[in-house]
Tab-separated table of C-alpha atoms in Angstrom:
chain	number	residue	atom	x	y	z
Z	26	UNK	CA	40.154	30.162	-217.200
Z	27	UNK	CA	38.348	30.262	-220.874
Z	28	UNK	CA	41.145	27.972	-222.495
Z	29	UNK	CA	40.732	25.646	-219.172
Z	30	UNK	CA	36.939	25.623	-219.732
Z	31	UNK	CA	37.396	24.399	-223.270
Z	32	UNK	CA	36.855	27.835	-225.920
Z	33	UNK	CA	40.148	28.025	-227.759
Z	34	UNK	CA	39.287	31.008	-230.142
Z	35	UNK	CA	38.171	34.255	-228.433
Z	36	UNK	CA	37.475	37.380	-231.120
Z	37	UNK	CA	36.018	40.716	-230.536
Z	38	UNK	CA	32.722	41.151	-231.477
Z	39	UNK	CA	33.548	44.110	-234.484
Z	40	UNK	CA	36.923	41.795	-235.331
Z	41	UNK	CA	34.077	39.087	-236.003
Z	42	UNK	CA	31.569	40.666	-238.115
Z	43	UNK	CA	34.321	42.671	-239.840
Z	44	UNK	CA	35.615	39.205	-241.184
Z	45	UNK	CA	32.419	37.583	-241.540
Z	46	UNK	CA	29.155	39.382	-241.938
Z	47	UNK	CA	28.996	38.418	-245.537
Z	48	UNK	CA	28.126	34.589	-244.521
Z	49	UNK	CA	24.651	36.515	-243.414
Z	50	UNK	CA	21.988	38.073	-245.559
Z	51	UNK	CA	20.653	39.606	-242.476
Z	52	UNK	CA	24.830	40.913	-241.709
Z	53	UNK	CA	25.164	41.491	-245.583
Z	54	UNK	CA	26.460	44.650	-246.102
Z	55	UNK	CA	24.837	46.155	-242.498
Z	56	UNK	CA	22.846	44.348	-239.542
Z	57	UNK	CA	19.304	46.012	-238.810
Z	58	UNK	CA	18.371	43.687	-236.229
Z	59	UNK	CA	18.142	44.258	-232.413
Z	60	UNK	CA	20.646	43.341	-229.527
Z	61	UNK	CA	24.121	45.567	-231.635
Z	62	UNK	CA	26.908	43.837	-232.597
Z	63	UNK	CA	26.124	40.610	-230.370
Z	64	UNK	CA	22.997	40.111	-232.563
Z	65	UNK	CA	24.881	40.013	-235.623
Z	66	UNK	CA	27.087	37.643	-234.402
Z	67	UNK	CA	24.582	35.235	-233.354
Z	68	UNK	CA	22.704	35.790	-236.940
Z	69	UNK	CA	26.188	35.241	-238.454
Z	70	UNK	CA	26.402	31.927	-236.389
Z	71	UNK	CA	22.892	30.414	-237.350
Z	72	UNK	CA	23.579	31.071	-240.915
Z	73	UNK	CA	26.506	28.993	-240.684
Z	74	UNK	CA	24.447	26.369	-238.873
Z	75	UNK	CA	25.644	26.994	-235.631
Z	76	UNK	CA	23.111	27.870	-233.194
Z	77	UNK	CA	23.561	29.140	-230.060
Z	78	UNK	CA	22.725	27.181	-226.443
Z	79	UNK	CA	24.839	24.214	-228.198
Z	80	UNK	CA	28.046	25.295	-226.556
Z	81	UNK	CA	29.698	25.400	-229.933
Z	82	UNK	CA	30.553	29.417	-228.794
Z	83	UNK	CA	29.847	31.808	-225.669
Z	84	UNK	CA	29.418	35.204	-225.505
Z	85	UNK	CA	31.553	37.577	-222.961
Z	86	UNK	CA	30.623	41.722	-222.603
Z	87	UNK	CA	33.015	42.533	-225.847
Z	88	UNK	CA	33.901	38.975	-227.055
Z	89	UNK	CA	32.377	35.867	-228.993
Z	90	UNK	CA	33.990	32.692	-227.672
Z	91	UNK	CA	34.405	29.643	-229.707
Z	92	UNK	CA	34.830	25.855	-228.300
Z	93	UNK	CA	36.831	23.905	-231.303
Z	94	UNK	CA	38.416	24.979	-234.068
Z	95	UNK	CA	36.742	23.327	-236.633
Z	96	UNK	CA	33.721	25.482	-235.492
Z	97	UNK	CA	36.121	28.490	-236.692
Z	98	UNK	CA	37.474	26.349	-240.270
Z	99	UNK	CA	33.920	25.864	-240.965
Z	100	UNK	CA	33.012	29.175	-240.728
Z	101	UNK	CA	35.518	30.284	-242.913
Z	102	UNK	CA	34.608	27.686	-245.279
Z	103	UNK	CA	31.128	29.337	-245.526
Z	104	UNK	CA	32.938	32.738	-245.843
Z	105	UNK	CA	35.381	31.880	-248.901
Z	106	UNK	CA	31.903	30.476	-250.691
Z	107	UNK	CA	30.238	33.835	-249.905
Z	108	UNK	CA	33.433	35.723	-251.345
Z	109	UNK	CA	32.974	33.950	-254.394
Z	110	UNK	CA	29.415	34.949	-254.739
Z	111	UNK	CA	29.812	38.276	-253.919
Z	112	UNK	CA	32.549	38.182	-256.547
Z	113	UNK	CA	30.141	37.177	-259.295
Z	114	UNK	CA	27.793	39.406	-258.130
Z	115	UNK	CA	29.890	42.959	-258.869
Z	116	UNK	CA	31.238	41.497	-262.015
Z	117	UNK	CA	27.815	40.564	-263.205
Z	118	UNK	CA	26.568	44.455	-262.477
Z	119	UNK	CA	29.758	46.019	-264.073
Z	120	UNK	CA	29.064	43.826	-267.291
Z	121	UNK	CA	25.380	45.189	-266.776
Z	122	UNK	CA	26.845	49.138	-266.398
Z	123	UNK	CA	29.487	47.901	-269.204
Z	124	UNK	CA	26.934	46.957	-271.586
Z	125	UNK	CA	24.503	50.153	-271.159
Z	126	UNK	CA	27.086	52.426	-271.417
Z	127	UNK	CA	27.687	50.702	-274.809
Z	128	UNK	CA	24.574	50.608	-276.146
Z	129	UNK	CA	23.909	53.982	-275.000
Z	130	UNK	CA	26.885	55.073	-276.929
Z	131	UNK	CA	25.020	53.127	-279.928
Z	132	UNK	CA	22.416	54.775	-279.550
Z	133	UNK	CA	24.444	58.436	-279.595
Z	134	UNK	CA	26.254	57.268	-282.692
Z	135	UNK	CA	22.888	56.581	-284.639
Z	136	UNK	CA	21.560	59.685	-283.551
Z	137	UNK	CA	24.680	60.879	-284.918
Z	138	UNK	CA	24.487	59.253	-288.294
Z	139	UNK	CA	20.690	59.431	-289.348
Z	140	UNK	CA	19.094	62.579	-287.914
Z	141	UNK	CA	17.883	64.902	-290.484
Z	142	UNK	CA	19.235	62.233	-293.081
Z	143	UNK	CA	16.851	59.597	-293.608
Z	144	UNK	CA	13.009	59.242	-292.713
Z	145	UNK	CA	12.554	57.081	-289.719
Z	146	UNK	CA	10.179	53.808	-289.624
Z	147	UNK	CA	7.705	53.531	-286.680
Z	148	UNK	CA	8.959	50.935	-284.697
Z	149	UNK	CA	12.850	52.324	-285.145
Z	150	UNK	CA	12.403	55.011	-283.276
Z	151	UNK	CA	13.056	54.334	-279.852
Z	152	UNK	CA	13.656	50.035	-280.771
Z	153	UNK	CA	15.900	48.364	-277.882
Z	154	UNK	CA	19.153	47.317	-279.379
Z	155	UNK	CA	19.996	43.538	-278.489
Z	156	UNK	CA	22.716	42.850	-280.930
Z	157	UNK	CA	22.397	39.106	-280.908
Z	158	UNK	CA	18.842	38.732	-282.794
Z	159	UNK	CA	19.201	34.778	-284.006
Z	160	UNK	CA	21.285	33.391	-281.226
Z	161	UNK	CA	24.248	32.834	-283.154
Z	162	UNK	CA	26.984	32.747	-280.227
Z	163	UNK	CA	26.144	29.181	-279.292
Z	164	UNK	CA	25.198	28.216	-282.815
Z	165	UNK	CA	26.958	26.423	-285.593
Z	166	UNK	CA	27.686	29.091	-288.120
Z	167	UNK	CA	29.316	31.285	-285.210
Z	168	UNK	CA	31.534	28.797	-284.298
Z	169	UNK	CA	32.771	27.816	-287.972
Z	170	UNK	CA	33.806	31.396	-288.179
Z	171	UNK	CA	35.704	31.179	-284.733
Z	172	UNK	CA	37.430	27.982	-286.483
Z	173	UNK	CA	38.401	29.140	-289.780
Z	174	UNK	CA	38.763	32.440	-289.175
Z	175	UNK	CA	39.665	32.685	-285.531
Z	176	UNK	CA	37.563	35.508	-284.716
Z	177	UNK	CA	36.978	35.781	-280.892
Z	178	UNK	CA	33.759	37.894	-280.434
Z	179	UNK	CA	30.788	38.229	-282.342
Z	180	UNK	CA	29.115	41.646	-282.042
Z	181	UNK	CA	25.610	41.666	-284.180
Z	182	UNK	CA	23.745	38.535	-285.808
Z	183	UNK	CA	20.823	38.526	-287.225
Z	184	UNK	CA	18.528	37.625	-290.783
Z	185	UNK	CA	18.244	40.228	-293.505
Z	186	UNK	CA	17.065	39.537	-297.067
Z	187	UNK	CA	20.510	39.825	-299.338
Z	188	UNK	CA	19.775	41.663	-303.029
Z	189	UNK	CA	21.867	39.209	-305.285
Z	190	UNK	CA	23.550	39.611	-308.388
Z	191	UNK	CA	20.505	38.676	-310.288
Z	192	UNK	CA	18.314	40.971	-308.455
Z	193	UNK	CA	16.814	38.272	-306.663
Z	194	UNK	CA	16.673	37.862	-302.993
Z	195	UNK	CA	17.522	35.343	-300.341
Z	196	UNK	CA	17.575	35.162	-296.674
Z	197	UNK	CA	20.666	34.774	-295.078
Z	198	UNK	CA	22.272	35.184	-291.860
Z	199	UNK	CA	24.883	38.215	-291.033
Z	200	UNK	CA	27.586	38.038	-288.596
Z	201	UNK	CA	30.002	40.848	-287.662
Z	202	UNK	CA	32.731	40.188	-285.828
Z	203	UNK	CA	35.381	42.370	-284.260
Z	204	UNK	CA	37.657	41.380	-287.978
Z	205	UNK	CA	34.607	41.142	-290.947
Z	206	UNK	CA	31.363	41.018	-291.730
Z	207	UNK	CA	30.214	37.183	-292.600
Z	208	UNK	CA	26.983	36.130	-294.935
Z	209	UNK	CA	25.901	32.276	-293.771
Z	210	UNK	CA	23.519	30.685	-296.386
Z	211	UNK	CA	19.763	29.870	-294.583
Z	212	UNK	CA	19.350	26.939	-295.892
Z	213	UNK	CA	23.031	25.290	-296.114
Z	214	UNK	CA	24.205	27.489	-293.093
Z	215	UNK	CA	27.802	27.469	-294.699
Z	216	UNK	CA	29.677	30.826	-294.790
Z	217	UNK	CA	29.371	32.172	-298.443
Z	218	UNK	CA	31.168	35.214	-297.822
Z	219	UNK	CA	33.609	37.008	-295.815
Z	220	UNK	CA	34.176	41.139	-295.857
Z	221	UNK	CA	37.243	42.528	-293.549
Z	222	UNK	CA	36.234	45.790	-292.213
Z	223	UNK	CA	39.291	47.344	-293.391
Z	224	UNK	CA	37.975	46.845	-297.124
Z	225	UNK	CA	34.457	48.250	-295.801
Z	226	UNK	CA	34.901	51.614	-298.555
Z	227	UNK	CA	31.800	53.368	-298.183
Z	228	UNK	CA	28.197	52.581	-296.715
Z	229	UNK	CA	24.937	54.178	-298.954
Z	230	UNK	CA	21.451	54.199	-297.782
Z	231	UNK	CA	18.246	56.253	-299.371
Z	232	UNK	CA	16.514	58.896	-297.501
Z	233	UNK	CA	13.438	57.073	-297.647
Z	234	UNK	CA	11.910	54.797	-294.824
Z	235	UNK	CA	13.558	51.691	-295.615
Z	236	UNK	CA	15.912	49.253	-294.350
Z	237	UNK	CA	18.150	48.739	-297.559
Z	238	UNK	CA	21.915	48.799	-297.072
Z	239	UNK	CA	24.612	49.564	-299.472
Z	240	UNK	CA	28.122	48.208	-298.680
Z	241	UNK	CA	31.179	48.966	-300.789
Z	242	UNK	CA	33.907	46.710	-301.077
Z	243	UNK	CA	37.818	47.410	-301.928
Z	244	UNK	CA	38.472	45.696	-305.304
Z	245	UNK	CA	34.847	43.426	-304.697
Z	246	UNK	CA	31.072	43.792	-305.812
Z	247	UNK	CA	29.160	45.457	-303.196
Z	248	UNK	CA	27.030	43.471	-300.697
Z	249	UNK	CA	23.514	44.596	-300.910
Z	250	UNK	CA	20.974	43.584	-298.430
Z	251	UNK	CA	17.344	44.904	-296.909
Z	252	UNK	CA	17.321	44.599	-292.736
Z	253	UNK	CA	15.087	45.402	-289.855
Z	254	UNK	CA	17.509	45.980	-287.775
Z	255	UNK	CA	19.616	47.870	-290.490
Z	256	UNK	CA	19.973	51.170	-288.114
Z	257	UNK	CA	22.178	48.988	-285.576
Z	258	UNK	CA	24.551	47.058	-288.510
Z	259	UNK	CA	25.230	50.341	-289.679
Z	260	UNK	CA	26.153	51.886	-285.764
Z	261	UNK	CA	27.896	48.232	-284.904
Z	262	UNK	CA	30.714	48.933	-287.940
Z	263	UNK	CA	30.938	52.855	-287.292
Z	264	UNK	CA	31.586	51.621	-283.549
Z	265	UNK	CA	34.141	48.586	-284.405
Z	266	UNK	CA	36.072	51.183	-286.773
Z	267	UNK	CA	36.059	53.549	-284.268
Z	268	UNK	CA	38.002	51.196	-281.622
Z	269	UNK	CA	40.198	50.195	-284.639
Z	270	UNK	CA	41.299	53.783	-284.457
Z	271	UNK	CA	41.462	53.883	-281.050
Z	272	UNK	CA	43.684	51.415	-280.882
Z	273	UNK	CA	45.671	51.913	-284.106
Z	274	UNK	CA	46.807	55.237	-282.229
Z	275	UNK	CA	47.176	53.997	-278.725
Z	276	UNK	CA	49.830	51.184	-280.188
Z	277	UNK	CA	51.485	54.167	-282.430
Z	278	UNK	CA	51.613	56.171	-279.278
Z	279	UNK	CA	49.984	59.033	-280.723
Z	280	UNK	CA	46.276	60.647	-279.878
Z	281	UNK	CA	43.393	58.574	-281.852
Z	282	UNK	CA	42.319	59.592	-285.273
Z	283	UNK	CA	39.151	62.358	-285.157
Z	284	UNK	CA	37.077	61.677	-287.696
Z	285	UNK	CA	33.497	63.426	-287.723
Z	286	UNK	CA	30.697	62.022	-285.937
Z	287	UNK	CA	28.612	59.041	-287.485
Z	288	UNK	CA	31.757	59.147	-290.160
Z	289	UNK	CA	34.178	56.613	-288.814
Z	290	UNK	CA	33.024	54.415	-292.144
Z	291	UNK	CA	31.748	57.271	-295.529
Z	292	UNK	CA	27.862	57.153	-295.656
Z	293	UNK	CA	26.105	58.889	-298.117
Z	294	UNK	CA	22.409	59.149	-298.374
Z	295	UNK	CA	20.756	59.469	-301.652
Z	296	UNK	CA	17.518	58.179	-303.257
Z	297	UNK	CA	19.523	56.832	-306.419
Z	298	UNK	CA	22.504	54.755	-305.579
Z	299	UNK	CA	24.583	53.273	-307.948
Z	300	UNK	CA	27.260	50.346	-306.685
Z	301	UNK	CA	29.623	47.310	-308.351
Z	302	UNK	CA	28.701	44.616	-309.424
Z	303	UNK	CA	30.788	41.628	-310.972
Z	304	UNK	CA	30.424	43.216	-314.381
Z	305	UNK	CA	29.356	46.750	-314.820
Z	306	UNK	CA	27.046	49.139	-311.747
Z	307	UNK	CA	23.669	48.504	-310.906
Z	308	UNK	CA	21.212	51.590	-309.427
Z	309	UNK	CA	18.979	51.009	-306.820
Z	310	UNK	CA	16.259	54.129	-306.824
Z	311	UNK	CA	14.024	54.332	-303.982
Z	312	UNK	CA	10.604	55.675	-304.367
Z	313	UNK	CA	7.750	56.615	-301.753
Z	314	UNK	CA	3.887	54.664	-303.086
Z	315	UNK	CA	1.122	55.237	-301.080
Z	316	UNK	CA	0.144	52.136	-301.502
Z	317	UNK	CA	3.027	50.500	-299.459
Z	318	UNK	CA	1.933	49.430	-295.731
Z	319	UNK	CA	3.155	51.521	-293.202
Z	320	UNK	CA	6.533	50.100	-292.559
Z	321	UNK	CA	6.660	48.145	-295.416
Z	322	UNK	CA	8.918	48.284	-298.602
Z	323	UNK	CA	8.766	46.485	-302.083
Z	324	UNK	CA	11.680	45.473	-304.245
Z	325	UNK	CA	10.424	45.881	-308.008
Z	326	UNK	CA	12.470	45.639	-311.163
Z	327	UNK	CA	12.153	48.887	-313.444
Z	328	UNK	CA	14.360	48.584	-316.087
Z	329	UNK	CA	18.054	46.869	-317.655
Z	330	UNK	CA	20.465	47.182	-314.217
Z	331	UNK	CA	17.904	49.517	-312.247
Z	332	UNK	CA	16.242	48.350	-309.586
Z	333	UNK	CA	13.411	50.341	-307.574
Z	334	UNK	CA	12.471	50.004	-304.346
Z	335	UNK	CA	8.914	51.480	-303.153
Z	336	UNK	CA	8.469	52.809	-299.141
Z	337	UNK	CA	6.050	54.135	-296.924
Z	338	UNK	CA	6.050	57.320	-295.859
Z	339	UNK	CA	6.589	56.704	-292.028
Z	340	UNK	CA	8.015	59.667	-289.699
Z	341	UNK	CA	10.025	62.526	-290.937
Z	342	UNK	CA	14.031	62.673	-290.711
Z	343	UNK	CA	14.234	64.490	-287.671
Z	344	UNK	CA	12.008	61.736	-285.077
Z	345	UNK	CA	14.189	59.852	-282.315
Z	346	UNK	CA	16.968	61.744	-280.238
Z	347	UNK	CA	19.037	64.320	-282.039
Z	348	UNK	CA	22.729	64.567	-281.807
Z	349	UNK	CA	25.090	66.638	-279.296
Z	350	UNK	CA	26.331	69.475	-279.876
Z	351	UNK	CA	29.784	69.279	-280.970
Z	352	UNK	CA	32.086	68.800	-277.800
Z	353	UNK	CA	29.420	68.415	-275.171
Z	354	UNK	CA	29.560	65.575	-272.912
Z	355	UNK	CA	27.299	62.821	-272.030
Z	356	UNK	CA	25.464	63.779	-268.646
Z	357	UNK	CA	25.773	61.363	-265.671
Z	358	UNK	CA	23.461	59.595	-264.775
Z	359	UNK	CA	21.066	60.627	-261.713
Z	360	UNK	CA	19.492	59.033	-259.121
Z	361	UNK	CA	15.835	60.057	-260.633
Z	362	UNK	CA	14.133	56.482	-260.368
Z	363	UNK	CA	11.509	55.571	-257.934
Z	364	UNK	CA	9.856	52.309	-257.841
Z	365	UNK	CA	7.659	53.037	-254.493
Z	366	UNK	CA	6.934	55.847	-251.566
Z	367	UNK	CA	8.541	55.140	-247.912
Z	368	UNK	CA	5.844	54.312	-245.068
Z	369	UNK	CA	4.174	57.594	-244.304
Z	370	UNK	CA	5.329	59.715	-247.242
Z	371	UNK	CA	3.532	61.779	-249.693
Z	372	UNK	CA	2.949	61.082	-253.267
Z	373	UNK	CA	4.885	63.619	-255.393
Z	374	UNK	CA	3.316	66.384	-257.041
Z	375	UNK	CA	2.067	66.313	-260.532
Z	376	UNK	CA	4.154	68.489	-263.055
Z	377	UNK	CA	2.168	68.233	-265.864
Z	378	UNK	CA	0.633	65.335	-268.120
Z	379	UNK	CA	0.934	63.841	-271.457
Z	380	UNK	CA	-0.034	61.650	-273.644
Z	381	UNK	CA	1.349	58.115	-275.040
Z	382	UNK	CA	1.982	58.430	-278.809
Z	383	UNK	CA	4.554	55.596	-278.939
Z	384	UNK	CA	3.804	52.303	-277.126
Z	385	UNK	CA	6.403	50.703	-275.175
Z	386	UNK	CA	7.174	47.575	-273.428
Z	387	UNK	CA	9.489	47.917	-269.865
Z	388	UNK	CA	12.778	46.423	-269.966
Z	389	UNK	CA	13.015	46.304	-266.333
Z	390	UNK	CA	11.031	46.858	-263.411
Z	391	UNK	CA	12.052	50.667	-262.893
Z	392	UNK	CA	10.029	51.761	-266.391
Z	393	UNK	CA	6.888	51.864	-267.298
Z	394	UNK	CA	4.754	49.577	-270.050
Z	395	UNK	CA	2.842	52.452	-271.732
Z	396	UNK	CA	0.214	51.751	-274.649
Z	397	UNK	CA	-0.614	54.782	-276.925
Z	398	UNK	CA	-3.505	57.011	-275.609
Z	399	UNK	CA	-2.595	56.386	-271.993
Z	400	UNK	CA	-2.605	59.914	-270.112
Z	401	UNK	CA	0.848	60.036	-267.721
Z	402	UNK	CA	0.965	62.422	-264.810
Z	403	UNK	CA	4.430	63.517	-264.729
Z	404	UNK	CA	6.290	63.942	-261.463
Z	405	UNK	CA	9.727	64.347	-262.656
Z	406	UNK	CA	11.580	65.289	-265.570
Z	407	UNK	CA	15.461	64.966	-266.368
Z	408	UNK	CA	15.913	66.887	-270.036
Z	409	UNK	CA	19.758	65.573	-269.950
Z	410	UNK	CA	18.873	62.233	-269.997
Z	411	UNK	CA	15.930	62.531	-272.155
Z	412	UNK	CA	13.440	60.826	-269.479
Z	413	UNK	CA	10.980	61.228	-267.650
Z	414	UNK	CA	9.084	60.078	-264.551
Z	415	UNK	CA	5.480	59.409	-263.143
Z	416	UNK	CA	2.377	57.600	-263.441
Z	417	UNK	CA	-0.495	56.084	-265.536
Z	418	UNK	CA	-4.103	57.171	-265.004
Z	419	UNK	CA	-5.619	54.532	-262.745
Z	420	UNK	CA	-2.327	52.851	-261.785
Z	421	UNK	CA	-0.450	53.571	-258.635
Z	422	UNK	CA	3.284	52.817	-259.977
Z	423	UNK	CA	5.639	55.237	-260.268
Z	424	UNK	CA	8.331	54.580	-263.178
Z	425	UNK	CA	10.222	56.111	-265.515
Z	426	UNK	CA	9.818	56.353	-269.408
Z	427	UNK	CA	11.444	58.143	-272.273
Z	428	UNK	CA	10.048	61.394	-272.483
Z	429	UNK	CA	9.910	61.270	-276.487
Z	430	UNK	CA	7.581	58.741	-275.933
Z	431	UNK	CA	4.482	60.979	-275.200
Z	432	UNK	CA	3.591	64.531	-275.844
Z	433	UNK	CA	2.475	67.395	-273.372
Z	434	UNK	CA	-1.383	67.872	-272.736
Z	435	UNK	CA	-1.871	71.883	-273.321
């Protein structure tokens, strides 16, 4: 009698939704509304622009009944375009999870490298790393290397001041790739050199509060250059030699090469460094002048091939994160964010409160924006992860904020 009376299609009501909630953001992943399963069809049904009381569809007691077929082809139409959102949608937060599990591991591996080894600049502390500073993927220098090299993936741009041969300096744009480290000229934006990581010998930096970098070449003068964003280069080639080695051993078939933390590529830190030039060595000796800005550095010439450069004092070796302990693992992370309080429910206690000694801007909406000399009230703490969460005086949102960010009120 159904077929007679015109509805060709008949499907059980959990049949339905199991094949097409997603075409809903009401269905999408679970219906709330009222009226069960035969309110999530008919939500399903006006989101496909098929309301009901047309006689497009019927329902039974268990069953949703559908006139013509090309009621059904058009709701499967809707339902491939949904798949292929919902698609993009999990591989756009695995890249997310993909990418902060990366940079996490970057920030391990400095930890790793300059702890107790060089004095730390203000603003390096607990600096976001980006990787891309200049936007050099879509730009023109990027995509000379991809031509002429055929390099496929650029890992860190950005503009550092190069020390020349003459003891001069020039800005210029660095590129590191997953094969070399690239030097683009500012002003002509051509590539004026090329260094393979494999002839990377040996990386040198002071112990001062400064952002010169030392690199050794195999059989080539060294490339010498001052940075901002030095701490990251450095991490960026200890991490690309690392999955070298990883790799190296996973094609040889044998377990990958264990070399000791933060010394996948040599780095020495001294406060006279001597390194190849053309003809002959040149020094580079680093001295702290109180009357250097905090921050700041000065590139003077002392005397024949040495060079001095003056720093600030800035924070001792030992600010920032310290490493782990040889053959500990990385907690997981917890569920320990909060951005509001259910209807009816209690603010959390207050564990204790500090005070902001390093400002910092929120990445997302989960953190807090804290400006030094705000007082937090701490609700929650997670030492693993090195966080903390809770409250500004006079605000009423909850977040969370690195806990070396502040220190505790006595």
């Amino acid at each position: 009698r159904v077929r007679r009376a015109g509805f060709a299609v008949r499907m059980p009501f959990a049949h339905f939704l199991r094949r097409f909630k997603m075409c809903a953001p009401s269905t999408w992943p679970r219906f709330k509304g009222a009226d069960g399963d035969r309110g999530a069809v008919r939500a399903v049904m006006d989101a496909c622009g098929v309301p009901h009381g047309t006689g497009a569809y019927e329902f039974g007691k268990t069953k949703v009944f559908i006139r013509a077929p090309q009621t059904l082809f058009a709701i499967e139409d809707v339902r491939a375009q949904r798949l292929h959102d919902i698609v993009a949608i999990i591989q756009r937060k695995w890249r997310q999870v993909a990418h902060r599990a990366f940079y996490r591991s970057l920030k391990q591996t400095s930890a790793d490298v300059f702890y107790n080894n060089k004095r730390r600049r203000r603003m390096s502390v607990h600096r976001a790393f980006s990787g891309d500073y200049v936007g050099a993927r879509d730009a023109g220098p990027f995509r000379a290397v991809q031509k002429k090299f055929g390099d496929r993936r650029l890992v860190f741009a950005d503009t550092v001041t190069k020390i020349n041969l003459r003891g001069k300096c020039a800005k210029r744009t660095v590129l590191v790739t997953e094969r070399a480290v690239y030097t683009v000229s500012s002003i002509l934006k051509k590539i004026s050199r090329a260094v393979p990581l494999a002839d990377i010998e040996s990386l040198g930096m002071s112990t001062r509060a400064d952002g010169v970098l030392v690199i050794n070449v195999r059989n080539e003068h060294a490339l010498v250059f001052t940075a901002l964003t030095r701490s990251e280069f450095v991490i960026t080639l200890h991490q690309l030699r690392q999955q070298a080695l990883d790799a190296a051993a996973t094609a040889g078939g044998g377990a990958a090469a264990k070399p000791a933390r933060g010394q996948t590529v040599p780095t020495t830190f001294a406060d006279r460094i001597a390194y190849r030039q053309r003809k002959g060595q040149r020094t580079l000796v680093f001295e702290e002048d109180a009357a250097v800005p905090d921050g700041d550095e000065r590139f003077v010439k002392a005397s024949g091939d040495t060079f001095k450069m003056l720093t600030s004092a800035n924070l001792p070796a030992d600010s920032g994160a310290a490493p782990r302990a040889a053959g500990a693992k990385q907690a997981e992370p917890k569920a320990r964010f909060i951005n509001k309080t259910g209807a009816g429910a209690k603010a959390a206690g207050v564990l204790f409160r500090v005070r902001v000694v390093h400002a910092h801007t929120a990445l997302n909406a989960r953190e807090l924006t804290l400006k030094v000399g705000d007082v937090v009230n701490v609700t929650a703490t997670d030492n693993a992860a090195g966080t903390s969460q809770g409250y500004v005086d006079g605000s009423r949102k909850v977040g969370s904020f690195k806990t070396a960010l502040a220190e505790r009120i006595k």
